Amino acid sequence: MNFLYAFLFAGAACSIAQIILDNTKLTPGHITSIYTVIGAVLSFLGVYDDIIVKFGGGATALISNFGHMLYSSAYQGYMAEGILGIFTNMFTKSSAAIAGAIIFAFLVSLVAKPKD
Amino acid sequence: MTKDDYKKLVKKHTPREPKLRNIVVAFFAGGFIGFFAEFLIYMLQESFGMSKVIAGSWTCLIIIAISSILTAFGFFDNWVNKCKCGLIIPTTGFAHSVTGSALDYKKDGLITGLGSNIFKLAGSVILYGVISAFILVVIRVVING
């Protein structure tokens, strides 16, 4: 049942994005940025944690989870260390995504042939 | 012919995007990725006894690794053209844009090409994510006093 919820949530989020993409002049870059900001706002409202409990991987696989990770780790940093904590903890949760993307992209592009 | 007439003519002859089909394809592609992530989290929890958070981080890494490798082999560009938002909105889109720009600009050299362009597309996601997170934390702090 969890799998079905994950499927439906991720699918719904993607089809809403597709509707926006097809009916406005926004580019995919705009939409991913908007989704990230939406994720941060939902996290700010305290909704995103409930969404993750309900939809599991369907919610964490989306780019909006990136905004949620940034906000929640920055806020936890503030609670632990004050103002400095916002800056020192901003990337703690999303580190896996950013470092992973950079490292795999670099390794893969060293091996792969450049496109024409 | 005035400019408006010309615009109308162009609009008439531009091929129309099959909007409904795009939505259905995006739904199933995105849904599959959500399902795959949930399945991986479940499998990692069951077979390695990981906590949910650690399994989630591993899942994130695995999905990013898979989409980077598939981008390098050239499969992913075709799939993104077909599935569009179904692959752009999940984390696969982030990894695809980083790897894609790394590959595209590799020919300009490792520093001026790959190095300075690797975040060409993913940069906006990181920038606006960080800015919005920062502003929202400040708002929360002000509200809570």
Coordinates of C-alpha atoms in Angstrom, one line a residue:
Chain A
M1 CA 0.0 0.0 0.0
N2 CA 2.9 2.3 0.8
F3 CA 4.2 1.6 -2.7
L4 CA 0.9 2.7 -4.3
Y5 CA 0.9 6.0 -2.2
A6 CA 4.5 6.7 -3.3
F7 CA 3.6 6.1 -6.9
L8 CA 0.5 8.3 -6.8
F9 CA 2.2 11.2 -5.0
A10 CA 5.3 11.3 -7.2
G11 CA 3.1 10.9 -10.3
A12 CA 0.7 13.6 -9.3
A13 CA 3.6 16.0 -8.6
C14 CA 5.2 15.3 -11.9
S15 CA 1.9 15.7 -13.9
I16 CA 1.2 19.0 -12.2
A17 CA 4.6 20.2 -13.3
Q18 CA 3.9 18.9 -16.8
I19 CA 0.7 20.9 -16.9
I20 CA 2.6 24.0 -15.9
L21 CA 5.3 23.4 -18.4
D22 CA 2.9 22.9 -21.3
N23 CA 0.6 25.8 -20.6
T24 CA 3.0 28.6 -19.5
K25 CA 6.3 30.0 -20.9
L26 CA 8.2 28.7 -17.8
T27 CA 11.2 26.4 -18.6
P28 CA 12.1 23.2 -16.7
G29 CA 14.7 25.3 -14.8
H30 CA 11.9 27.6 -13.5
I31 CA 9.7 24.7 -12.5
T32 CA 12.4 22.8 -10.6
S33 CA 13.3 26.0 -8.7
I34 CA 9.7 26.6 -7.9
Y35 CA 9.3 23.1 -6.6
T36 CA 12.4 23.5 -4.4
V37 CA 11.0 26.7 -2.9
I38 CA 7.6 25.0 -2.5
G39 CA 9.4 22.2 -0.6
A40 CA 11.1 24.7 1.7
V41 CA 7.7 26.5 2.3
L42 CA 5.9 23.2 3.1
S43 CA 8.7 22.3 5.5
F44 CA 8.4 25.7 7.1
L45 CA 4.7 25.1 7.6
G46 CA 5.5 21.7 9.1
V47 CA 3.7 19.8 6.5
Y48 CA 6.5 18.1 4.6
D49 CA 7.4 15.7 7.5
D50 CA 3.9 14.4 7.5
I51 CA 4.0 14.1 3.7
I52 CA 7.2 12.0 4.0
V53 CA 5.6 9.8 6.7
K54 CA 2.6 9.2 4.4
F55 CA 4.2 8.9 1.0
G56 CA 7.7 7.8 1.8
G57 CA 10.0 7.5 -1.2
G58 CA 7.4 9.3 -3.3
A59 CA 8.1 12.5 -1.4
T60 CA 11.8 12.1 -0.9
A61 CA 12.6 11.3 -4.5
L62 CA 11.3 14.7 -5.6
I63 CA 13.3 17.8 -6.0
S64 CA 11.0 19.5 -3.4
N65 CA 12.7 17.3 -0.8
F66 CA 15.9 19.3 -1.5
G67 CA 14.2 22.5 -0.2
H68 CA 12.8 20.5 2.7
M69 CA 16.3 19.2 3.6
L70 CA 17.8 22.7 3.3
Y71 CA 15.2 24.3 5.5
S72 CA 15.0 21.6 8.2
S73 CA 18.8 21.3 8.6
A74 CA 19.2 25.1 8.7
Y75 CA 16.5 25.3 11.3
Q76 CA 17.9 22.5 13.4
G77 CA 21.3 24.3 13.1
Y78 CA 19.7 27.4 14.5
M79 CA 18.2 25.5 17.4
A80 CA 21.6 24.0 18.2
E81 CA 24.1 26.8 17.6
G82 CA 22.1 30.0 17.1
I83 CA 22.6 32.3 14.0
L84 CA 25.9 30.7 13.1
G85 CA 24.2 27.3 13.0
I86 CA 22.1 28.4 10.1
F87 CA 25.2 28.8 8.0
T88 CA 27.2 25.9 9.3
N89 CA 24.3 23.4 9.0
M90 CA 22.5 24.5 5.9
F91 CA 23.8 21.6 3.8
T92 CA 24.1 18.8 6.4
K93 CA 21.1 16.8 5.1
S94 CA 21.3 17.6 1.4
S95 CA 25.1 16.9 1.4
A96 CA 24.5 13.4 0.0
A97 CA 22.6 14.8 -2.9
I98 CA 25.0 17.6 -3.8
A99 CA 28.3 15.7 -3.2
G100 CA 26.9 12.7 -4.9
A101 CA 25.8 14.6 -8.0
I102 CA 29.1 16.4 -8.3
I103 CA 31.3 13.3 -7.7
F104 CA 29.3 11.0 -10.1
A105 CA 29.0 13.8 -12.7
F106 CA 32.8 14.4 -12.7
L107 CA 33.8 10.7 -12.7
V108 CA 31.3 9.8 -15.4
S109 CA 32.3 12.8 -17.6
L110 CA 36.0 11.8 -17.3
V111 CA 35.2 8.4 -18.8
A112 CA 32.4 9.3 -21.2
K113 CA 33.2 10.7 -24.7
P114 CA 32.1 14.4 -25.1
K115 CA 29.1 14.9 -27.3
D116 CA 29.3 16.4 -30.8
Chain B
M1 CA 1.4 41.4 -43.3
T2 CA 1.5 42.9 -39.8
K3 CA 3.3 41.5 -36.9
D4 CA 0.2 40.1 -35.3
D5 CA -0.9 38.4 -38.5
Y6 CA 2.5 36.8 -38.7
K7 CA 2.3 35.6 -35.1
K8 CA -1.1 34.1 -35.8
L9 CA 0.3 32.3 -38.9
V10 CA 3.3 31.0 -36.9
K11 CA 1.0 29.8 -34.1
K12 CA -1.3 28.0 -36.7
H13 CA 1.5 26.1 -38.2
T14 CA 3.6 25.2 -35.1
P15 CA 3.0 21.5 -34.3
R16 CA 0.7 21.3 -31.2
E17 CA 2.1 19.4 -28.2
P18 CA 0.0 16.4 -27.3
K19 CA -0.7 17.8 -23.8
L20 CA -2.9 15.0 -22.4
R21 CA -0.4 12.4 -23.5
N22 CA 2.5 14.4 -21.9
I23 CA 0.6 14.5 -18.6
V24 CA -0.1 10.8 -18.6
V25 CA 3.5 9.9 -19.5
A26 CA 4.8 12.3 -16.8
F27 CA 2.5 10.8 -14.3
F28 CA 3.7 7.2 -14.9
A29 CA 7.4 8.1 -15.2
G30 CA 7.3 10.2 -12.1
G31 CA 5.2 7.6 -10.3
F32 CA 7.6 4.9 -11.2
I33 CA 10.5 6.8 -9.7
G34 CA 8.6 7.4 -6.5
F35 CA 7.7 3.7 -6.4
F36 CA 11.3 2.7 -7.1
A37 CA 12.6 5.0 -4.3
E38 CA 10.1 3.6 -1.8
F39 CA 11.0 0.1 -2.9
L40 CA 14.7 0.8 -2.4
I41 CA 14.1 2.3 1.0
Y42 CA 12.0 -0.8 2.0
M43 CA 14.6 -3.2 0.6
L44 CA 17.6 -1.5 2.3
Q45 CA 15.7 -1.4 5.6
E46 CA 14.7 -5.1 5.4
S47 CA 18.0 -6.6 4.1
F48 CA 20.6 -4.3 5.8
G49 CA 18.7 -3.3 8.9
M50 CA 19.2 0.4 8.2
S51 CA 17.2 3.1 9.8
K52 CA 14.7 4.9 7.6
V53 CA 16.8 8.1 7.4
I54 CA 20.0 6.2 6.4
A55 CA 18.1 4.1 3.9
G56 CA 16.6 7.3 2.5
S57 CA 20.1 8.8 2.0
W58 CA 21.4 5.7 0.3
T59 CA 18.4 5.7 -2.0
C60 CA 19.0 9.3 -2.9
L61 CA 22.7 8.4 -3.7
I62 CA 21.7 5.3 -5.7
I63 CA 19.2 7.2 -7.8
I64 CA 21.7 10.0 -8.5
A65 CA 24.4 7.5 -9.4
I66 CA 22.0 5.6 -11.8
S67 CA 20.9 8.8 -13.5
S68 CA 24.4 10.1 -13.9
I69 CA 25.6 6.9 -15.5
L70 CA 22.6 6.7 -17.8
T71 CA 23.1 10.3 -18.8
A72 CA 26.7 9.5 -19.7
F73 CA 25.6 6.6 -21.9
G74 CA 23.2 9.0 -23.6
F75 CA 20.0 7.1 -22.8
F76 CA 18.7 9.8 -20.4
D77 CA 18.4 12.6 -22.9
N78 CA 16.0 10.7 -25.0
W79 CA 14.0 9.6 -22.0
V80 CA 13.8 13.2 -20.7
N81 CA 12.6 14.3 -24.1
K82 CA 9.8 11.7 -23.9
C83 CA 8.9 11.8 -20.2
K84 CA 9.7 15.5 -19.6
C85 CA 8.6 16.4 -16.1
G86 CA 8.3 12.8 -15.1
L87 CA 12.1 12.7 -15.0
I88 CA 12.9 16.4 -14.4
I89 CA 11.0 16.9 -11.1
P90 CA 12.4 13.9 -9.2
T91 CA 16.1 14.0 -8.1
T92 CA 17.0 12.3 -11.4
G93 CA 16.5 15.7 -13.0
F94 CA 19.1 17.3 -10.7
A95 CA 21.7 14.6 -11.4
H96 CA 20.9 14.7 -15.1
S97 CA 21.4 18.5 -15.3
V98 CA 24.7 18.3 -13.4
T99 CA 26.1 15.4 -15.5
G100 CA 24.6 16.8 -18.7
S101 CA 26.4 20.2 -18.3
A102 CA 29.6 18.5 -17.3
L103 CA 29.5 16.4 -20.5
D104 CA 28.5 19.3 -22.7
Y105 CA 31.3 21.7 -21.6
K106 CA 34.0 19.1 -21.2
K107 CA 35.4 20.0 -24.6
D108 CA 36.2 23.5 -23.4
G109 CA 38.7 22.1 -20.9
L110 CA 38.5 20.9 -17.3
I111 CA 38.7 24.3 -15.6
T112 CA 37.1 26.8 -18.0
G113 CA 34.7 24.3 -19.4
L114 CA 33.6 21.5 -17.0
G115 CA 34.5 23.3 -13.8
S116 CA 32.8 26.6 -14.4
N117 CA 29.7 25.2 -16.1
I118 CA 28.9 22.1 -14.0
F119 CA 26.2 24.0 -12.1
K120 CA 24.9 25.8 -15.2
L121 CA 21.4 24.4 -14.8
A122 CA 21.4 23.0 -11.3
G123 CA 22.7 26.2 -9.9
S124 CA 19.3 27.9 -9.8
V125 CA 17.9 25.0 -7.7
I126 CA 20.7 25.3 -5.2
L127 CA 20.6 29.1 -5.1
Y128 CA 16.8 29.5 -4.7
G129 CA 16.7 26.6 -2.3
V130 CA 19.3 28.1 0.0
I131 CA 17.9 31.6 -0.2
S132 CA 14.3 30.5 0.5
A133 CA 15.5 28.2 3.4
F134 CA 17.5 31.1 4.9
I135 CA 14.6 33.6 4.6
L136 CA 12.1 31.0 6.1
V137 CA 14.4 30.2 9.0
V138 CA 14.7 33.9 9.7
I139 CA 10.9 34.3 9.6
R140 CA 10.4 31.3 11.9
V141 CA 13.0 32.8 14.3
V142 CA 11.2 36.2 14.3
I143 CA 7.8 34.5 14.8
N144 CA 9.0 32.4 17.7
G145 CA 10.8 35.4 19.2

